[in-house]
Short mmCIF file of C-alpha atoms and ligand atoms in Angstrom, two decimals:
data_model
loop_
_atom_site.label_atom_id
_atom_site.label_comp_id
_atom_site.label_asym_id
_atom_site.label_seq_id
_atom_site.Cartn_x
_atom_site.Cartn_y
_atom_site.Cartn_z
CA MET A 88 -12.86 -9.55 -73.22
CA THR A 89 -13.93 -12.00 -70.71
CA ALA A 90 -17.00 -10.44 -68.33
CA LEU A 91 -15.96 -9.86 -64.54
CA SER A 92 -18.19 -12.59 -63.03
CA GLU A 93 -16.34 -15.22 -65.47
CA GLN A 94 -12.88 -14.24 -64.14
CA VAL A 95 -11.17 -16.47 -61.86
CA ALA A 96 -7.99 -15.00 -59.55
CA ILE A 97 -5.71 -16.77 -57.48
CA VAL A 98 -4.69 -15.03 -54.78
CA THR A 99 -1.51 -17.25 -53.48
CA GLY A 100 -0.95 -16.06 -48.90
CA ALA A 101 -4.90 -14.67 -48.77
CA SER A 102 -5.61 -15.72 -45.77
CA ARG A 103 -3.72 -12.49 -43.63
CA GLY A 104 -2.13 -9.19 -44.61
CA ILE A 105 -1.86 -7.90 -48.16
CA GLY A 106 -3.52 -11.41 -49.83
CA ARG A 107 -6.59 -11.15 -47.80
CA ALA A 108 -7.39 -7.65 -48.61
CA THR A 109 -6.59 -8.14 -52.33
CA ALA A 110 -9.06 -11.41 -52.33
CA ILE A 111 -11.61 -9.41 -50.96
CA ALA A 112 -11.02 -6.20 -53.29
CA LEU A 113 -11.23 -8.59 -56.31
CA ALA A 114 -13.89 -10.23 -55.07
CA ALA A 115 -16.03 -7.21 -54.80
CA THR A 116 -15.18 -6.58 -58.52
CA GLY A 117 -17.06 -9.51 -58.96
CA VAL A 118 -14.35 -11.94 -59.73
CA LYS A 119 -14.44 -15.83 -58.64
CA VAL A 120 -11.14 -15.68 -55.86
CA VAL A 121 -9.37 -18.87 -54.97
CA VAL A 122 -7.80 -17.83 -51.42
CA ASN A 123 -4.57 -20.07 -50.95
CA TYR A 124 -2.83 -20.42 -47.34
CA ALA A 125 -0.05 -22.12 -46.35
CA GLN A 126 -1.27 -22.98 -42.44
CA SER A 127 -4.14 -20.91 -41.39
CA SER A 128 -7.29 -22.66 -42.44
CA GLY A 129 -9.24 -20.64 -39.53
CA ALA A 130 -8.07 -17.35 -40.89
CA ALA A 131 -8.42 -18.32 -44.62
CA GLU A 132 -11.84 -19.22 -44.04
CA GLU A 133 -12.93 -16.24 -42.60
CA VAL A 134 -11.63 -14.02 -45.68
CA VAL A 135 -13.96 -16.56 -47.49
CA GLN A 136 -16.81 -16.04 -45.10
CA GLU A 137 -16.54 -12.18 -45.49
CA ILE A 138 -16.38 -12.49 -49.23
CA GLU A 139 -19.68 -14.61 -49.50
CA LYS A 140 -21.49 -12.49 -47.23
CA SER A 141 -20.63 -9.63 -50.04
CA GLY A 142 -22.66 -12.22 -52.37
CA GLY A 143 -19.01 -13.39 -53.84
CA ASN A 144 -17.82 -16.21 -55.49
CA VAL A 145 -15.00 -18.20 -53.38
CA ILE A 146 -12.70 -21.00 -52.70
CA ALA A 147 -10.05 -21.45 -50.00
CA LEU A 148 -7.32 -23.79 -50.80
CA LYS A 149 -4.02 -24.98 -49.06
CA ALA A 150 -1.17 -25.00 -51.02
CA ASP A 151 2.48 -24.47 -50.31
CA VAL A 152 3.26 -22.54 -53.10
CA SER A 153 7.13 -23.30 -52.62
CA LYS A 154 6.48 -27.02 -53.81
CA THR A 155 6.18 -27.99 -57.19
CA GLU A 156 3.07 -31.19 -56.33
CA GLU A 157 1.43 -28.24 -54.44
CA VAL A 158 1.46 -25.82 -56.92
CA ASP A 159 0.06 -28.42 -59.42
CA SER A 160 -2.54 -29.69 -57.09
CA LEU A 161 -3.97 -25.43 -56.30
CA ILE A 162 -4.03 -24.75 -60.22
CA ASP A 163 -5.74 -28.48 -60.82
CA GLN A 164 -8.24 -27.60 -58.03
CA THR A 165 -8.90 -24.14 -59.20
CA LEU A 166 -9.76 -25.54 -62.68
CA LYS A 167 -12.24 -27.92 -61.56
CA THR A 168 -13.93 -25.25 -59.59
CA PHE A 169 -13.74 -22.00 -61.83
CA GLY A 170 -12.84 -23.49 -65.29
CA ARG A 171 -10.39 -21.05 -65.70
CA ILE A 172 -7.71 -18.95 -64.58
CA ASP A 173 -7.02 -15.48 -65.34
CA ILE A 174 -5.61 -13.53 -62.84
CA LEU A 175 -2.89 -14.35 -60.69
CA VAL A 176 -1.24 -12.34 -57.61
CA ASN A 177 1.78 -14.20 -56.06
CA ASN A 178 1.68 -12.53 -52.79
CA ALA A 179 2.74 -15.76 -50.47
CA GLY A 180 5.67 -14.51 -49.13
CA ILE A 181 8.02 -14.91 -45.72
CA THR A 182 10.90 -12.90 -44.14
CA ARG A 183 13.82 -14.32 -41.89
CA ASP A 184 15.81 -11.49 -40.98
CA THR A 185 19.38 -11.19 -39.70
CA LEU A 186 22.44 -9.82 -40.84
CA LEU A 187 24.47 -11.36 -43.16
CA LEU A 188 27.32 -12.91 -41.11
CA ARG A 189 24.53 -14.46 -38.76
CA MET A 190 22.50 -15.85 -41.88
CA LYS A 191 21.84 -19.49 -41.62
CA LEU A 192 21.67 -20.90 -45.01
CA GLU A 193 18.23 -22.48 -43.73
CA ASP A 194 17.30 -18.83 -43.74
CA TRP A 195 18.66 -18.06 -47.11
CA GLN A 196 17.26 -21.04 -48.81
CA ALA A 197 13.40 -20.96 -46.69
CA VAL A 198 13.20 -17.17 -48.28
CA ILE A 199 14.26 -17.64 -51.75
CA ASP A 200 12.05 -21.30 -51.77
CA LEU A 201 8.92 -19.55 -50.99
CA ASN A 202 9.58 -15.29 -52.57
CA LEU A 203 11.47 -16.25 -55.58
CA THR A 204 10.96 -20.02 -56.42
CA GLY A 205 7.29 -20.16 -55.73
CA VAL A 206 6.37 -16.89 -58.14
CA PHE A 207 8.29 -19.09 -60.86
CA LEU A 208 6.25 -22.48 -60.15
CA CYS A 209 2.81 -20.30 -59.62
CA THR A 210 3.41 -18.27 -62.71
CA LYS A 211 4.71 -21.03 -64.91
CA ALA A 212 1.69 -23.19 -64.01
CA ALA A 213 -0.81 -20.72 -64.54
CA SER A 214 0.82 -19.10 -67.52
CA LYS A 215 -0.04 -22.31 -69.62
CA VAL A 216 -3.95 -21.98 -68.72
CA MET A 217 -3.56 -18.56 -69.34
CA LEU A 218 -1.91 -18.96 -72.83
CA LYS A 219 -4.58 -21.21 -74.03
CA GLN A 220 -7.06 -18.54 -72.82
CA LYS A 221 -4.59 -15.78 -74.99
CA SER A 222 -5.04 -13.63 -71.73
CA GLY A 223 -4.23 -13.08 -68.41
CA ARG A 224 -2.92 -10.63 -65.97
CA VAL A 225 0.36 -12.06 -63.53
CA ILE A 226 1.17 -9.48 -60.44
CA ASN A 227 3.49 -10.12 -58.27
CA ILE A 228 4.51 -8.99 -55.22
CA THR A 229 8.03 -7.48 -54.87
CA SER A 230 9.50 -5.23 -52.26
CA VAL A 231 11.08 -1.85 -51.85
CA ALA A 232 14.15 -4.07 -49.81
CA GLY A 233 14.45 -5.52 -53.76
CA LEU A 234 15.21 -2.16 -54.95
CA MET A 235 17.04 -0.05 -52.45
CA GLY A 236 18.22 -3.09 -50.47
CA ASN A 237 17.42 -3.00 -46.28
CA PRO A 238 19.99 -4.13 -43.72
CA GLY A 239 19.19 -7.65 -42.15
CA GLN A 240 17.04 -9.08 -45.49
CA ALA A 241 20.19 -10.41 -47.72
CA ASN A 242 18.15 -13.26 -48.24
CA TYR A 243 14.40 -11.18 -48.57
CA SER A 244 15.90 -8.19 -50.63
CA ALA A 245 17.56 -10.40 -53.30
CA ALA A 246 14.58 -12.99 -53.72
CA LYS A 247 12.19 -9.45 -54.25
CA ALA A 248 14.69 -7.99 -56.82
CA GLY A 249 14.66 -11.88 -58.53
CA VAL A 250 11.13 -11.19 -58.61
CA ILE A 251 11.74 -8.20 -60.56
CA GLY A 252 13.96 -9.39 -62.71
CA PHE A 253 11.52 -12.35 -63.51
CA SER A 254 8.68 -10.46 -64.02
CA LYS A 255 10.22 -8.22 -67.11
CA THR A 256 11.70 -11.29 -68.43
CA VAL A 257 7.73 -13.19 -68.27
CA ALA A 258 6.50 -9.96 -69.42
CA LYS A 259 8.30 -9.95 -72.61
CA GLU A 260 7.70 -13.94 -73.47
CA LEU A 261 4.10 -13.66 -72.69
CA ALA A 262 3.10 -10.44 -73.97
CA VAL A 263 2.65 -11.74 -77.33
CA ARG A 264 -0.40 -13.98 -76.08
CA GLY A 265 -2.36 -11.10 -74.19
CA ILE A 266 -0.52 -11.91 -71.04
CA THR A 267 0.76 -8.90 -68.86
CA VAL A 268 2.94 -9.64 -66.06
CA ASN A 269 3.72 -6.76 -63.48
CA ALA A 270 5.16 -6.11 -59.96
CA VAL A 271 3.99 -4.09 -56.98
CA ALA A 272 6.62 -3.29 -54.34
CA PRO A 273 5.15 -2.10 -51.11
CA GLY A 274 6.85 0.00 -48.47
CA PHE A 275 5.91 -0.78 -44.76
CA ILE A 276 2.57 -1.74 -44.85
CA ALA A 277 0.59 -2.74 -41.51
CA THR A 278 0.60 -6.70 -41.21
CA ASP A 279 2.01 -9.38 -39.30
CA MET A 280 4.90 -9.29 -41.52
CA THR A 281 6.20 -5.94 -39.96
CA ASN A 282 4.58 -6.05 -36.33
CA ASP A 283 7.49 -6.80 -34.35
CA LEU A 284 9.51 -3.67 -36.40
CA LYS A 285 10.56 -0.81 -34.25
CA ALA A 286 7.76 2.05 -35.89
CA ASP A 287 9.75 5.20 -34.56
CA GLU A 288 12.65 4.41 -36.72
CA ILE A 289 10.98 3.51 -39.68
CA LEU A 290 8.43 6.23 -40.02
CA LYS A 291 11.56 8.92 -40.44
CA TYR A 292 12.11 7.11 -44.15
CA ILE A 293 8.53 7.65 -45.20
CA PRO A 294 7.48 11.06 -46.55
CA LEU A 295 3.44 9.95 -45.77
CA ALA A 296 4.68 9.80 -41.84
CA ARG A 297 2.70 6.47 -41.59
CA TYR A 298 2.58 2.93 -42.15
CA GLY A 299 0.37 1.88 -45.44
CA GLN A 300 -3.01 -0.20 -44.80
CA PRO A 301 -3.20 -3.50 -46.88
CA GLU A 302 -5.94 -2.65 -48.73
CA GLU A 303 -3.75 0.29 -50.02
CA VAL A 304 -1.69 -2.30 -52.03
CA ALA A 305 -4.55 -3.87 -52.79
CA GLY A 306 -5.93 -0.75 -54.59
CA MET A 307 -2.91 -0.76 -56.92
CA ILE A 308 -3.08 -4.73 -57.98
CA ARG A 309 -7.19 -4.76 -58.29
CA PHE A 310 -6.27 -1.65 -60.76
CA LEU A 311 -3.65 -3.75 -62.36
CA ALA A 312 -6.25 -6.66 -62.74
CA THR A 313 -9.01 -4.14 -64.58
CA ASP A 314 -9.35 -4.39 -68.42
CA PRO A 315 -9.50 -2.50 -70.30
CA ALA A 316 -7.69 0.42 -67.73
CA ALA A 317 -4.74 -1.48 -67.14
CA ALA A 318 -4.67 -3.65 -70.32
CA TYR A 319 -1.47 -1.42 -71.93
CA ILE A 320 0.67 -1.79 -68.98
CA THR A 321 3.54 -4.51 -68.75
CA GLY A 322 6.48 -5.42 -67.14
CA GLN A 323 6.48 -2.12 -64.76
CA VAL A 324 7.07 -2.01 -61.41
CA PHE A 325 4.70 -0.07 -59.03
CA ASN A 326 5.68 1.26 -55.27
CA VAL A 327 2.47 1.96 -53.05
CA ASP A 328 5.23 3.13 -50.38
CA GLY A 329 4.42 6.38 -48.99
CA GLY A 330 6.79 8.19 -51.13
CA MET A 331 10.35 5.72 -49.52
CA VAL A 332 11.95 5.44 -53.12
CA MET A 333 11.57 8.06 -55.46
CA ALA A 334 13.46 7.26 -58.65
P1 NAP B 126 1.54 -11.92 -43.77
O1 NAP B 126 0.74 -10.94 -43.50
O2 NAP B 126 2.69 -12.01 -42.98
O3 NAP B 126 1.13 -12.83 -44.72
C1 NAP B 126 1.83 -14.11 -45.27
C2 NAP B 126 0.71 -14.61 -46.23
O4 NAP B 126 1.44 -15.31 -47.05
C3 NAP B 126 0.04 -15.71 -45.00
O5 NAP B 126 -1.61 -15.94 -45.91
C4 NAP B 126 0.40 -16.77 -45.24
O6 NAP B 126 -0.28 -17.88 -45.05
C5 NAP B 126 0.86 -16.68 -46.55
N1 NAP B 126 1.86 -18.18 -47.15
C6 NAP B 126 3.34 -18.17 -45.83
N2 NAP B 126 4.21 -19.16 -46.48
C7 NAP B 126 3.22 -19.88 -47.37
C8 NAP B 126 3.31 -20.85 -48.45
N3 NAP B 126 4.59 -21.68 -48.27
N4 NAP B 126 2.48 -21.44 -49.35
C9 NAP B 126 1.14 -20.09 -49.32
N5 NAP B 126 1.30 -19.16 -48.81
C10 NAP B 126 2.35 -18.96 -47.87
O7 NAP B 126 2.30 -10.94 -45.50
P2 NAP B 126 1.87 -9.80 -45.76
O8 NAP B 126 2.75 -9.01 -44.92
O9 NAP B 126 0.98 -9.61 -46.14
O10 NAP B 126 3.07 -9.83 -47.33
C11 NAP B 126 2.37 -10.21 -48.37
C12 NAP B 126 3.27 -9.82 -49.72
O11 NAP B 126 3.57 -8.59 -49.73
C13 NAP B 126 4.54 -10.93 -49.31
O12 NAP B 126 5.32 -11.38 -50.72
C14 NAP B 126 5.76 -9.56 -48.85
O13 NAP B 126 6.60 -9.89 -48.95
C15 NAP B 126 5.37 -8.30 -49.54
N6 NAP B 126 5.36 -7.24 -48.59
C16 NAP B 126 5.00 -7.05 -47.62
C17 NAP B 126 5.33 -5.92 -47.11
C18 NAP B 126 4.92 -5.34 -45.59
O14 NAP B 126 5.26 -4.74 -45.19
N7 NAP B 126 3.75 -6.06 -45.15
C19 NAP B 126 6.05 -4.95 -47.65
C20 NAP B 126 6.84 -5.19 -48.67
C21 NAP B 126 6.31 -6.16 -49.22
P3 NAP B 126 -0.81 -18.46 -43.03
O15 NAP B 126 -1.62 -17.34 -43.27
O16 NAP B 126 -1.48 -20.00 -44.29
O17 NAP B 126 0.55 -18.61 -43.25
#
């Protein structure tokens, strides 16, 4: 087992929200962290500074993870800086919400490109490195919308359901090489993504009657990255949703 201080994690979309909390939580375990972002260089730099203040080892790398060349560069730069990749958290995501009949092909495509194709691109590129190391953890952020659907989110729920099928298949393909692949399905979490939603309506459907905090999702992600505690878990979906979905 590689010592925590030798391990390297890439968190996509780590400048804000759940990704930010995840980068901070993983760094607190001693893991070296790559804070990926697309545009918010200032916010990413703040995450870097916060981690460094606590003694963590971290870099920020800009890359649009829906683009093959940028993903390849993200992986290359990670390897040049830290030499390995142990944990990949596919967290970057966007919404383009509107009802089906008003949904433009661009709204559909943008969400599929990042939320599903981005997960494919990053997992494929990082798993090549993990296969050589014969170990690795891939943690994909899906959503309760991918489990139960959500009006106005045909694009988003299709992408998130796709992430679940993808995670199960890749978990089966990579298990023999010591790589686990799991998915985390948050409910409503207080981030920029949910800022504009009408909380009163939503809270009716959440048994715990509040939004979750990014740190509460990060806790599950950190657990799934932990050795040996989570070493025998693969191909699973873990809901962090205040009880919204009870199977
Ligand atoms: P958020 O606060 O809106 O943050 C999104 C993050 O993704 C930002 O760091 C953003 O970087 C990054 N990003 C956007 N486009 C990108 C791209 N093309 N390449 C790389 N990074 C990109 O979102 P969040 O609420 O934390 O959501 C994180 C994940 O959890 C998403 O996959 C989301 O679908 C999922 N989720 C969220 C909730 C919720 O209630 N919040 C519920 C279920 C699932 P920049 O700052 O540079 O734009």
